[in-house]
Amino acid sequence: MSAQSTSTIDPHLGDPQLTASVESVKDILATLRPNIPSYQRPYAWTAKNVTELVDDIRRFRPSGRYRIGTFILNHSAEDDSDHCSRRPRPNIVDGQQRYLSFALIAHALLSRASDLTDRFIEDLSTAVDGISIPRRRDDRTGHNLRANHDHLRTIVSRWSPDELNDFTEFFLNDCDVVVLRVRDLDAAFQMFDSQNTRGRPLFPTDLLKAHHLREFSRTDPSRGSVLEAVREWEQVPPAEINHVIAAVLFPIKQWTVNRPMPRDGFSPHDVDLFKGIREDAQGNGRYRWAHPVLLAKAAVDRFHSDNSTLLRHGVVDALDFPFQITQPVIDGEMFFRMVSHYVSEARRAGIAGDASSPGAEAGDDRDPRLAEVHEMLDAMPPGTGYRYVRELFDCLLMAYLDRFGWYDVEHAALFLARYAYLLRVHLQRVYPASVDIHARRGHDRIPDADGNLFADIVHALDPRSILDRPLPSVDEAGSEPLRRLYGLILDTAERDEETQREGIR
């Protein structure tokens, strides 16, 4: 086995308590033979997950090597006391999903045996021989294994013989995994928790950061550029980044195309919405949908290159990339620039969401043109219903800014706030589902509130077509802050003047 190993030894036992090695997929499948304990969760990977794994393997083949995560195995002390000729299998504590997926890929490749070279047929046959799957009472494991196997066979059936053999060689010999062997089961589970939490629950945005850093380092070999991107990212509190992406950009993406918000909100299952165009010959930039974004980037880069001296002396202003929430992002550097752009916009609009950030705590970053509407909304009563509606307003305001910039933002903010808070006027209780319905089609409890305002904004050519539309009438607005928002309270002088005019008539 071609693996690099290190170990730490407990001086009281004299045996290794932890060994770490880097092992190829071929070695893992042929010699590891782990046992999958009954306490393990079912095999949950779907066709989407195995497709992503295959795509990643193909994409990283030109780089010469691909590291696919970590396995944690538990070798109990009793294993060594067994005098049988065959040593007991280690229990797999972490890595079951990938291990079984490796086996499915090997099986799928063998379905094309007539197009494989003899050595690959032998390696794959050895790899899949003897792999056992525990019997479970649930049907989920068996269903997913069968479905993923059929899906993988369909994928490999489309490849040419050369592509098939190239993939097989890279998959078996150049894809590897860090294998951690731990004697004590409690220590193994502690290591599993550490691997998966790292001191705090991972935000889905942490997965996006890892993905785009990997893409950045692949397309830009300059270590300094990557480190600068990391520094800029880490200057923003993680909760604020997560809020902007998960609670603002993600709902806008969903509601604009009339998709409901998932019950659990933004999760690792949704991170693909913030992955996009890969800048290389094997990437998807060759497809027509990617061309407008790539052309815009080329124009911005060319402007900065041609005007570097004028920019340095302040003669001309920098040309900002025209980010749009509903358009794909270019993987790598452009993702970090996009996040920086929307964090800045959110702070300026007063919707950064995280009180630990300087802008959100002190309000110093808020645009003064929004002071009046923020004063009214900040005075709304506490409670989850009002918070849900405020989040809807935040999304509407960001959607407007993304489409039209800061044109007539005072009027826009007031109009959008009135639209969002119609929920509080007409509904005694507001739930996330209420907000979701109102965002996508207008809540059926609100008279004349038909249509999807997010879709209207993203398709509008002029902000007047949004701002000049009438709002449903409001007879009463509950709390005083709501009545103020809808203009149902006039100060004493205005009320007296209005009364006097009525008397003259």
PDB file of N, CA, C and O in Angstrom, residues 388-458:
ATOM      1  N   TYR A 388     -40.504  38.543  11.114  1.00  0.00           N
ATOM      2  CA  TYR A 388     -40.645  37.892   9.810  1.00  0.00           C
ATOM      3  C   TYR A 388     -40.969  38.915   8.720  1.00  0.00           C
ATOM      4  O   TYR A 388     -40.433  38.855   7.604  1.00  0.00           O
ATOM      5  N   VAL A 389     -41.850  39.854   9.049  1.00  0.00           N
ATOM      6  CA  VAL A 389     -42.225  40.865   8.058  1.00  0.00           C
ATOM      7  C   VAL A 389     -41.046  41.792   7.766  1.00  0.00           C
ATOM      8  O   VAL A 389     -40.832  42.201   6.624  1.00  0.00           O
ATOM      9  N   ARG A 390     -40.287  42.130   8.810  1.00  0.00           N
ATOM     10  CA  ARG A 390     -39.111  42.983   8.599  1.00  0.00           C
ATOM     11  C   ARG A 390     -38.114  42.302   7.662  1.00  0.00           C
ATOM     12  O   ARG A 390     -37.503  42.946   6.803  1.00  0.00           O
ATOM     13  N   GLU A 391     -37.945  40.993   7.799  1.00  0.00           N
ATOM     14  CA  GLU A 391     -37.040  40.257   6.908  1.00  0.00           C
ATOM     15  C   GLU A 391     -37.555  40.274   5.472  1.00  0.00           C
ATOM     16  O   GLU A 391     -36.760  40.337   4.519  1.00  0.00           O
ATOM     17  N   LEU A 392     -38.879  40.232   5.308  1.00  0.00           N
ATOM     18  CA  LEU A 392     -39.448  40.339   3.963  1.00  0.00           C
ATOM     19  C   LEU A 392     -39.140  41.708   3.369  1.00  0.00           C
ATOM     20  O   LEU A 392     -38.764  41.826   2.193  1.00  0.00           O
ATOM     21  N   PHE A 393     -39.305  42.752   4.168  1.00  0.00           N
ATOM     22  CA  PHE A 393     -38.961  44.096   3.700  1.00  0.00           C
ATOM     23  C   PHE A 393     -37.483  44.173   3.295  1.00  0.00           C
ATOM     24  O   PHE A 393     -37.135  44.755   2.264  1.00  0.00           O
ATOM     25  N   ASP A 394     -36.592  43.599   4.121  1.00  0.00           N
ATOM     26  CA  ASP A 394     -35.171  43.615   3.799  1.00  0.00           C
ATOM     27  C   ASP A 394     -34.916  43.015   2.419  1.00  0.00           C
ATOM     28  O   ASP A 394     -34.136  43.543   1.619  1.00  0.00           O
ATOM     29  N   CYS A 395     -35.568  41.891   2.148  1.00  0.00           N
ATOM     30  CA  CYS A 395     -35.377  41.223   0.856  1.00  0.00           C
ATOM     31  C   CYS A 395     -35.928  42.070  -0.293  1.00  0.00           C
ATOM     32  O   CYS A 395     -35.310  42.181  -1.358  1.00  0.00           O
ATOM     33  N   LEU A 396     -37.098  42.678  -0.096  1.00  0.00           N
ATOM     34  CA  LEU A 396     -37.671  43.531  -1.139  1.00  0.00           C
ATOM     35  C   LEU A 396     -36.769  44.728  -1.435  1.00  0.00           C
ATOM     36  O   LEU A 396     -36.544  45.081  -2.599  1.00  0.00           O
ATOM     37  N   LEU A 397     -36.238  45.339  -0.366  1.00  0.00           N
ATOM     38  CA  LEU A 397     -35.369  46.496  -0.567  1.00  0.00           C
ATOM     39  C   LEU A 397     -34.096  46.098  -1.298  1.00  0.00           C
ATOM     40  O   LEU A 397     -33.657  46.803  -2.218  1.00  0.00           O
ATOM     41  N   MET A 398     -33.490  44.960  -0.929  1.00  0.00           N
ATOM     42  CA  MET A 398     -32.278  44.525  -1.612  1.00  0.00           C
ATOM     43  C   MET A 398     -32.561  44.186  -3.078  1.00  0.00           C
ATOM     44  O   MET A 398     -31.755  44.479  -3.968  1.00  0.00           O
ATOM     45  N   ALA A 399     -33.707  43.574  -3.347  1.00  0.00           N
ATOM     46  CA  ALA A 399     -34.073  43.265  -4.731  1.00  0.00           C
ATOM     47  C   ALA A 399     -34.204  44.547  -5.550  1.00  0.00           C
ATOM     48  O   ALA A 399     -33.769  44.613  -6.709  1.00  0.00           O
ATOM     49  N   TYR A 400     -34.808  45.575  -4.956  1.00  0.00           N
ATOM     50  CA  TYR A 400     -34.944  46.869  -5.649  1.00  0.00           C
ATOM     51  C   TYR A 400     -33.565  47.488  -5.899  1.00  0.00           C
ATOM     52  O   TYR A 400     -33.278  47.945  -7.017  1.00  0.00           O
ATOM     53  N   LEU A 401     -32.712  47.518  -4.875  1.00  0.00           N
ATOM     54  CA  LEU A 401     -31.372  48.104  -5.028  1.00  0.00           C
ATOM     55  C   LEU A 401     -30.564  47.357  -6.063  1.00  0.00           C
ATOM     56  O   LEU A 401     -29.795  47.951  -6.826  1.00  0.00           O
ATOM     57  N   ASP A 402     -30.737  46.049  -6.108  1.00  0.00           N
ATOM     58  CA  ASP A 402     -29.991  45.237  -7.070  1.00  0.00           C
ATOM     59  C   ASP A 402     -30.417  45.551  -8.493  1.00  0.00           C
ATOM     60  O   ASP A 402     -29.602  45.481  -9.422  1.00  0.00           O
ATOM     61  N   ARG A 403     -31.685  45.929  -8.670  1.00  0.00           N
ATOM     62  CA  ARG A 403     -32.195  46.194 -10.018  1.00  0.00           C
ATOM     63  C   ARG A 403     -31.960  47.645 -10.447  1.00  0.00           C
ATOM     64  O   ARG A 403     -31.553  47.905 -11.578  1.00  0.00           O
ATOM     65  N   PHE A 404     -32.194  48.593  -9.527  1.00  0.00           N
ATOM     66  CA  PHE A 404     -32.205  50.007  -9.917  1.00  0.00           C
ATOM     67  C   PHE A 404     -31.179  50.861  -9.184  1.00  0.00           C
ATOM     68  O   PHE A 404     -31.118  52.079  -9.410  1.00  0.00           O
ATOM     69  N   GLY A 405     -30.379  50.244  -8.314  1.00  0.00           N
ATOM     70  CA  GLY A 405     -29.444  51.052  -7.542  1.00  0.00           C
ATOM     71  C   GLY A 405     -30.189  51.912  -6.538  1.00  0.00           C
ATOM     72  O   GLY A 405     -31.253  51.542  -6.039  1.00  0.00           O
ATOM     73  N   TRP A 406     -29.646  53.073  -6.278  1.00  0.00           N
ATOM     74  CA  TRP A 406     -30.208  53.919  -5.225  1.00  0.00           C
ATOM     75  C   TRP A 406     -31.109  55.020  -5.781  1.00  0.00           C
ATOM     76  O   TRP A 406     -31.347  56.037  -5.131  1.00  0.00           O
ATOM     77  N   TYR A 407     -31.689  54.794  -6.948  1.00  0.00           N
ATOM     78  CA  TYR A 407     -32.606  55.755  -7.547  1.00  0.00           C
ATOM     79  C   TYR A 407     -33.879  55.870  -6.712  1.00  0.00           C
ATOM     80  O   TYR A 407     -34.545  54.872  -6.439  1.00  0.00           O
ATOM     81  N   ASP A 408     -34.230  57.077  -6.281  1.00  0.00           N
ATOM     82  CA  ASP A 408     -35.463  57.367  -5.544  1.00  0.00           C
ATOM     83  C   ASP A 408     -35.682  56.378  -4.401  1.00  0.00           C
ATOM     84  O   ASP A 408     -36.786  55.846  -4.205  1.00  0.00           O
ATOM     85  N   VAL A 409     -34.594  56.109  -3.648  1.00  0.00           N
ATOM     86  CA  VAL A 409     -34.641  55.042  -2.657  1.00  0.00           C
ATOM     87  C   VAL A 409     -35.587  55.377  -1.505  1.00  0.00           C
ATOM     88  O   VAL A 409     -36.180  54.469  -0.896  1.00  0.00           O
ATOM     89  N   GLU A 410     -35.776  56.692  -1.166  1.00  0.00           N
ATOM     90  CA  GLU A 410     -36.692  57.032  -0.088  1.00  0.00           C
ATOM     91  C   GLU A 410     -38.110  56.568  -0.415  1.00  0.00           C
ATOM     92  O   GLU A 410     -38.780  55.948   0.407  1.00  0.00           O
ATOM     93  N   HIS A 411     -38.563  56.912  -1.636  1.00  0.00           N
ATOM     94  CA  HIS A 411     -39.896  56.525  -2.077  1.00  0.00           C
ATOM     95  C   HIS A 411     -40.006  55.006  -2.149  1.00  0.00           C
ATOM     96  O   HIS A 411     -40.997  54.406  -1.718  1.00  0.00           O
ATOM     97  N   ALA A 412     -38.958  54.351  -2.683  1.00  0.00           N
ATOM     98  CA  ALA A 412     -38.982  52.900  -2.843  1.00  0.00           C
ATOM     99  C   ALA A 412     -39.075  52.199  -1.489  1.00  0.00           C
ATOM    100  O   ALA A 412     -39.863  51.255  -1.316  1.00  0.00           O
ATOM    101  N   ALA A 413     -38.271  52.634  -0.530  1.00  0.00           N
ATOM    102  CA  ALA A 413     -38.265  51.982   0.774  1.00  0.00           C
ATOM    103  C   ALA A 413     -39.628  52.093   1.454  1.00  0.00           C
ATOM    104  O   ALA A 413     -40.120  51.126   2.058  1.00  0.00           O
ATOM    105  N   LEU A 414     -40.259  53.255   1.362  1.00  0.00           N
ATOM    106  CA  LEU A 414     -41.567  53.441   1.987  1.00  0.00           C
ATOM    107  C   LEU A 414     -42.619  52.568   1.309  1.00  0.00           C
ATOM    108  O   LEU A 414     -43.430  51.917   1.966  1.00  0.00           O
ATOM    109  N   PHE A 415     -42.598  52.530  -0.027  1.00  0.00           N
ATOM    110  CA  PHE A 415     -43.555  51.702  -0.758  1.00  0.00           C
ATOM    111  C   PHE A 415     -43.379  50.216  -0.389  1.00  0.00           C
ATOM    112  O   PHE A 415     -44.353  49.509  -0.115  1.00  0.00           O
ATOM    113  N   LEU A 416     -42.126  49.743  -0.373  1.00  0.00           N
ATOM    114  CA  LEU A 416     -41.863  48.331  -0.095  1.00  0.00           C
ATOM    115  C   LEU A 416     -42.203  47.978   1.350  1.00  0.00           C
ATOM    116  O   LEU A 416     -42.688  46.872   1.629  1.00  0.00           O
ATOM    117  N   ALA A 417     -41.961  48.908   2.271  1.00  0.00           N
ATOM    118  CA  ALA A 417     -42.327  48.658   3.663  1.00  0.00           C
ATOM    119  C   ALA A 417     -43.842  48.532   3.801  1.00  0.00           C
ATOM    120  O   ALA A 417     -44.350  47.640   4.500  1.00  0.00           O
ATOM    121  N   ARG A 418     -44.583  49.414   3.145  1.00  0.00           N
ATOM    122  CA  ARG A 418     -46.042  49.337   3.213  1.00  0.00           C
ATOM    123  C   ARG A 418     -46.542  48.019   2.628  1.00  0.00           C
ATOM    124  O   ARG A 418     -47.477  47.407   3.150  1.00  0.00           O
ATOM    125  N   TYR A 419     -45.915  47.573   1.531  1.00  0.00           N
ATOM    126  CA  TYR A 419     -46.338  46.308   0.919  1.00  0.00           C
ATOM    127  C   TYR A 419     -46.068  45.150   1.873  1.00  0.00           C
ATOM    128  O   TYR A 419     -46.920  44.279   2.082  1.00  0.00           O
ATOM    129  N   ALA A 420     -44.877  45.108   2.464  1.00  0.00           N
ATOM    130  CA  ALA A 420     -44.520  44.003   3.355  1.00  0.00           C
ATOM    131  C   ALA A 420     -45.415  43.975   4.585  1.00  0.00           C
ATOM    132  O   ALA A 420     -45.907  42.911   4.997  1.00  0.00           O
ATOM    133  N   TYR A 421     -45.670  45.153   5.180  1.00  0.00           N
ATOM    134  CA  TYR A 421     -46.387  45.199   6.454  1.00  0.00           C
ATOM    135  C   TYR A 421     -47.892  45.073   6.285  1.00  0.00           C
ATOM    136  O   TYR A 421     -48.630  45.091   7.276  1.00  0.00           O
ATOM    137  N   LEU A 422     -48.367  44.908   5.047  1.00  0.00           N
ATOM    138  CA  LEU A 422     -49.769  44.557   4.872  1.00  0.00           C
ATOM    139  C   LEU A 422     -50.106  43.268   5.615  1.00  0.00           C
ATOM    140  O   LEU A 422     -51.247  43.064   6.056  1.00  0.00           O
ATOM    141  N   LEU A 423     -49.123  42.390   5.755  1.00  0.00           N
ATOM    142  CA  LEU A 423     -49.340  41.156   6.507  1.00  0.00           C
ATOM    143  C   LEU A 423     -49.742  41.450   7.951  1.00  0.00           C
ATOM    144  O   LEU A 423     -50.610  40.790   8.523  1.00  0.00           O
ATOM    145  N   ARG A 424     -49.094  42.450   8.567  1.00  0.00           N
ATOM    146  CA  ARG A 424     -49.379  42.762   9.960  1.00  0.00           C
ATOM    147  C   ARG A 424     -50.729  43.471  10.096  1.00  0.00           C
ATOM    148  O   ARG A 424     -51.357  43.419  11.155  1.00  0.00           O
ATOM    149  N   VAL A 425     -51.165  44.133   9.040  1.00  0.00           N
ATOM    150  CA  VAL A 425     -52.458  44.812   9.079  1.00  0.00           C
ATOM    151  C   VAL A 425     -53.598  43.801   8.991  1.00  0.00           C
ATOM    152  O   VAL A 425     -54.585  43.888   9.724  1.00  0.00           O
ATOM    153  N   HIS A 426     -53.464  42.798   8.116  1.00  0.00           N
ATOM    154  CA  HIS A 426     -54.581  41.918   7.800  1.00  0.00           C
ATOM    155  C   HIS A 426     -54.543  40.572   8.517  1.00  0.00           C
ATOM    156  O   HIS A 426     -55.561  39.874   8.544  1.00  0.00           O
ATOM    157  N   LEU A 427     -53.398  40.176   9.071  1.00  0.00           N
ATOM    158  CA  LEU A 427     -53.287  38.881   9.733  1.00  0.00           C
ATOM    159  C   LEU A 427     -53.035  39.072  11.223  1.00  0.00           C
ATOM    160  O   LEU A 427     -52.174  39.871  11.617  1.00  0.00           O
ATOM    161  N   GLN A 428     -53.796  38.330  12.047  1.00  0.00           N
ATOM    162  CA  GLN A 428     -53.594  38.413  13.485  1.00  0.00           C
ATOM    163  C   GLN A 428     -52.265  37.782  13.879  1.00  0.00           C
ATOM    164  O   GLN A 428     -51.570  38.260  14.772  1.00  0.00           O
ATOM    165  N   ARG A 429     -51.890  36.702  13.197  1.00  0.00           N
ATOM    166  CA  ARG A 429     -50.623  36.047  13.449  1.00  0.00           C
ATOM    167  C   ARG A 429     -49.892  35.853  12.123  1.00  0.00           C
ATOM    168  O   ARG A 429     -50.502  35.490  11.122  1.00  0.00           O
ATOM    169  N   VAL A 430     -48.580  36.098  12.144  1.00  0.00           N
ATOM    170  CA  VAL A 430     -47.764  35.963  10.937  1.00  0.00           C
ATOM    171  C   VAL A 430     -46.724  34.876  11.172  1.00  0.00           C
ATOM    172  O   VAL A 430     -45.994  34.903  12.166  1.00  0.00           O
ATOM    173  N   TYR A 431     -46.683  33.928  10.259  1.00  0.00           N
ATOM    174  CA  TYR A 431     -45.731  32.828  10.324  1.00  0.00           C
ATOM    175  C   TYR A 431     -44.823  32.879   9.091  1.00  0.00           C
ATOM    176  O   TYR A 431     -45.125  33.576   8.108  1.00  0.00           O
ATOM    177  N   PRO A 432     -43.723  32.134   9.099  1.00  0.00           N
ATOM    178  CA  PRO A 432     -42.886  32.089   7.889  1.00  0.00           C
ATOM    179  C   PRO A 432     -43.680  31.689   6.648  1.00  0.00           C
ATOM    180  O   PRO A 432     -43.430  32.212   5.559  1.00  0.00           O
ATOM    181  N   ALA A 433     -44.632  30.767   6.800  1.00  0.00           N
ATOM    182  CA  ALA A 433     -45.444  30.371   5.645  1.00  0.00           C
ATOM    183  C   ALA A 433     -46.276  31.536   5.120  1.00  0.00           C
ATOM    184  O   ALA A 433     -46.494  31.657   3.904  1.00  0.00           O
ATOM    185  N   SER A 434     -46.748  32.406   6.019  1.00  0.00           N
ATOM    186  CA  SER A 434     -47.515  33.585   5.601  1.00  0.00           C
ATOM    187  C   SER A 434     -46.644  34.495   4.743  1.00  0.00           C
ATOM    188  O   SER A 434     -47.088  35.004   3.698  1.00  0.00           O
ATOM    189  N   VAL A 435     -45.407  34.711   5.196  1.00  0.00           N
ATOM    190  CA  VAL A 435     -44.470  35.555   4.446  1.00  0.00           C
ATOM    191  C   VAL A 435     -44.175  34.933   3.088  1.00  0.00           C
ATOM    192  O   VAL A 435     -44.124  35.626   2.069  1.00  0.00           O
ATOM    193  N   ASP A 436     -43.980  33.622   3.071  1.00  0.00           N
ATOM    194  CA  ASP A 436     -43.659  32.929   1.820  1.00  0.00           C
ATOM    195  C   ASP A 436     -44.777  33.091   0.793  1.00  0.00           C
ATOM    196  O   ASP A 436     -44.526  33.363  -0.385  1.00  0.00           O
ATOM    197  N   ILE A 437     -46.017  32.951   1.251  1.00  0.00           N
ATOM    198  CA  ILE A 437     -47.158  33.107   0.344  1.00  0.00           C
ATOM    199  C   ILE A 437     -47.252  34.540  -0.160  1.00  0.00           C
ATOM    200  O   ILE A 437     -47.440  34.782  -1.360  1.00  0.00           O
ATOM    201  N   HIS A 438     -47.115  35.502   0.745  1.00  0.00           N
ATOM    202  CA  HIS A 438     -47.216  36.917   0.362  1.00  0.00           C
ATOM    203  C   HIS A 438     -46.104  37.297  -0.621  1.00  0.00           C
ATOM    204  O   HIS A 438     -46.330  38.079  -1.549  1.00  0.00           O
ATOM    205  N   ALA A 439     -44.930  36.737  -0.433  1.00  0.00           N
ATOM    206  CA  ALA A 439     -43.796  37.069  -1.301  1.00  0.00           C
ATOM    207  C   ALA A 439     -43.990  36.508  -2.701  1.00  0.00           C
ATOM    208  O   ALA A 439     -43.630  37.152  -3.688  1.00  0.00           O
ATOM    209  N   ARG A 440     -44.593  35.332  -2.798  1.00  0.00           N
ATOM    210  CA  ARG A 440     -44.656  34.663  -4.096  1.00  0.00           C
ATOM    211  C   ARG A 440     -45.902  34.996  -4.915  1.00  0.00           C
ATOM    212  O   ARG A 440     -45.861  34.973  -6.144  1.00  0.00           O
ATOM    213  N   ARG A 441     -47.008  35.308  -4.235  1.00  0.00           N
ATOM    214  CA  ARG A 441     -48.214  35.565  -5.026  1.00  0.00           C
ATOM    215  C   ARG A 441     -49.166  36.568  -4.396  1.00  0.00           C
ATOM    216  O   ARG A 441     -50.216  36.876  -4.967  1.00  0.00           O
ATOM    217  N   GLY A 442     -48.830  37.082  -3.228  1.00  0.00           N
ATOM    218  CA  GLY A 442     -49.751  37.952  -2.519  1.00  0.00           C
ATOM    219  C   GLY A 442     -50.683  37.116  -1.667  1.00  0.00           C
ATOM    220  O   GLY A 442     -51.333  36.179  -2.164  1.00  0.00           O
ATOM    221  N   HIS A 443     -50.756  37.411  -0.369  1.00  0.00           N
ATOM    222  CA  HIS A 443     -51.551  36.579   0.540  1.00  0.00           C
ATOM    223  C   HIS A 443     -53.028  36.729   0.234  1.00  0.00           C
ATOM    224  O   HIS A 443     -53.521  37.830  -0.032  1.00  0.00           O
ATOM    225  N   ASP A 444     -53.753  35.601   0.265  1.00  0.00           N
ATOM    226  CA  ASP A 444     -55.172  35.641  -0.096  1.00  0.00           C
ATOM    227  C   ASP A 444     -56.025  36.371   0.944  1.00  0.00           C
ATOM    228  O   ASP A 444     -57.191  36.683   0.676  1.00  0.00           O
ATOM    229  N   ARG A 445     -55.473  36.677   2.119  1.00  0.00           N
ATOM    230  CA  ARG A 445     -56.209  37.456   3.117  1.00  0.00           C
ATOM    231  C   ARG A 445     -56.056  38.958   2.898  1.00  0.00           C
ATOM    232  O   ARG A 445     -56.668  39.758   3.604  1.00  0.00           O
ATOM    233  N   ILE A 446     -55.218  39.329   1.926  1.00  0.00           N
ATOM    234  CA  ILE A 446     -54.988  40.758   1.653  1.00  0.00           C
ATOM    235  C   ILE A 446     -55.686  41.114   0.350  1.00  0.00           C
ATOM    236  O   ILE A 446     -55.319  40.616  -0.717  1.00  0.00           O
ATOM    237  N   PRO A 447     -56.714  41.961   0.399  1.00  0.00           N
ATOM    238  CA  PRO A 447     -57.464  42.312  -0.822  1.00  0.00           C
ATOM    239  C   PRO A 447     -56.563  42.927  -1.889  1.00  0.00           C
ATOM    240  O   PRO A 447     -55.729  43.783  -1.603  1.00  0.00           O
ATOM    241  N   ASP A 448     -56.709  42.472  -3.116  1.00  0.00           N
ATOM    242  CA  ASP A 448     -56.037  43.047  -4.291  1.00  0.00           C
ATOM    243  C   ASP A 448     -54.512  42.910  -4.241  1.00  0.00           C
ATOM    244  O   ASP A 448     -53.811  43.554  -5.025  1.00  0.00           O
ATOM    245  N   ALA A 449     -53.980  42.051  -3.356  1.00  0.00           N
ATOM    246  CA  ALA A 449     -52.517  41.885  -3.294  1.00  0.00           C
ATOM    247  C   ALA A 449     -52.103  40.680  -4.125  1.00  0.00           C
ATOM    248  O   ALA A 449     -51.527  39.719  -3.630  1.00  0.00           O
ATOM    249  N   ASP A 450     -52.421  40.717  -5.392  1.00  0.00           N
ATOM    250  CA  ASP A 450     -52.097  39.612  -6.283  1.00  0.00           C
ATOM    251  C   ASP A 450     -50.735  39.843  -6.934  1.00  0.00           C
ATOM    252  O   ASP A 450     -50.319  40.975  -7.165  1.00  0.00           O
ATOM    253  N   GLY A 451     -50.074  38.755  -7.262  1.00  0.00           N
ATOM    254  CA  GLY A 451     -48.842  38.852  -8.033  1.00  0.00           C
ATOM    255  C   GLY A 451     -47.600  38.716  -7.173  1.00  0.00           C
ATOM    256  O   GLY A 451     -47.632  38.779  -5.949  1.00  0.00           O
ATOM    257  N   ASN A 452     -46.491  38.535  -7.851  1.00  0.00           N
ATOM    258  CA  ASN A 452     -45.189  38.337  -7.225  1.00  0.00           C
ATOM    259  C   ASN A 452     -44.372  39.610  -7.407  1.00  0.00           C
ATOM    260  O   ASN A 452     -43.894  39.898  -8.505  1.00  0.00           O
ATOM    261  N   LEU A 453     -44.223  40.400  -6.352  1.00  0.00           N
ATOM    262  CA  LEU A 453     -43.530  41.671  -6.455  1.00  0.00           C
ATOM    263  C   LEU A 453     -42.052  41.471  -6.779  1.00  0.00           C
ATOM    264  O   LEU A 453     -41.446  42.291  -7.471  1.00  0.00           O
ATOM    265  N   PHE A 454     -41.450  40.375  -6.298  1.00  0.00           N
ATOM    266  CA  PHE A 454     -40.046  40.105  -6.612  1.00  0.00           C
ATOM    267  C   PHE A 454     -39.869  39.889  -8.113  1.00  0.00           C
ATOM    268  O   PHE A 454     -38.930  40.427  -8.725  1.00  0.00           O
ATOM    269  N   ALA A 455     -40.759  39.102  -8.713  1.00  0.00           N
ATOM    270  CA  ALA A 455     -40.672  38.878 -10.152  1.00  0.00           C
ATOM    271  C   ALA A 455     -40.926  40.175 -10.921  1.00  0.00           C
ATOM    272  O   ALA A 455     -40.280  40.441 -11.942  1.00  0.00           O
ATOM    273  N   ASP A 456     -41.860  40.992 -10.433  1.00  0.00           N
ATOM    274  CA  ASP A 456     -42.126  42.271 -11.090  1.00  0.00           C
ATOM    275  C   ASP A 456     -40.893  43.172 -11.055  1.00  0.00           C
ATOM    276  O   ASP A 456     -40.574  43.851 -12.033  1.00  0.00           O
ATOM    277  N   ILE A 457     -40.207  43.195  -9.922  1.00  0.00           N
ATOM    278  CA  ILE A 457     -39.009  44.037  -9.806  1.00  0.00           C
ATOM    279  C   ILE A 457     -37.931  43.580 -10.775  1.00  0.00           C
ATOM    280  O   ILE A 457     -37.322  44.383 -11.482  1.00  0.00           O
ATOM    281  N   VAL A 458     -37.675  42.268 -10.827  1.00  0.00           N
ATOM    282  CA  VAL A 458     -36.563  41.776 -11.637  1.00  0.00           C
ATOM    283  C   VAL A 458     -36.832  41.914 -13.133  1.00  0.00           C
ATOM    284  O   VAL A 458     -35.900  41.920 -13.940  1.00  0.00           O
TER     285      VAL A 458
END
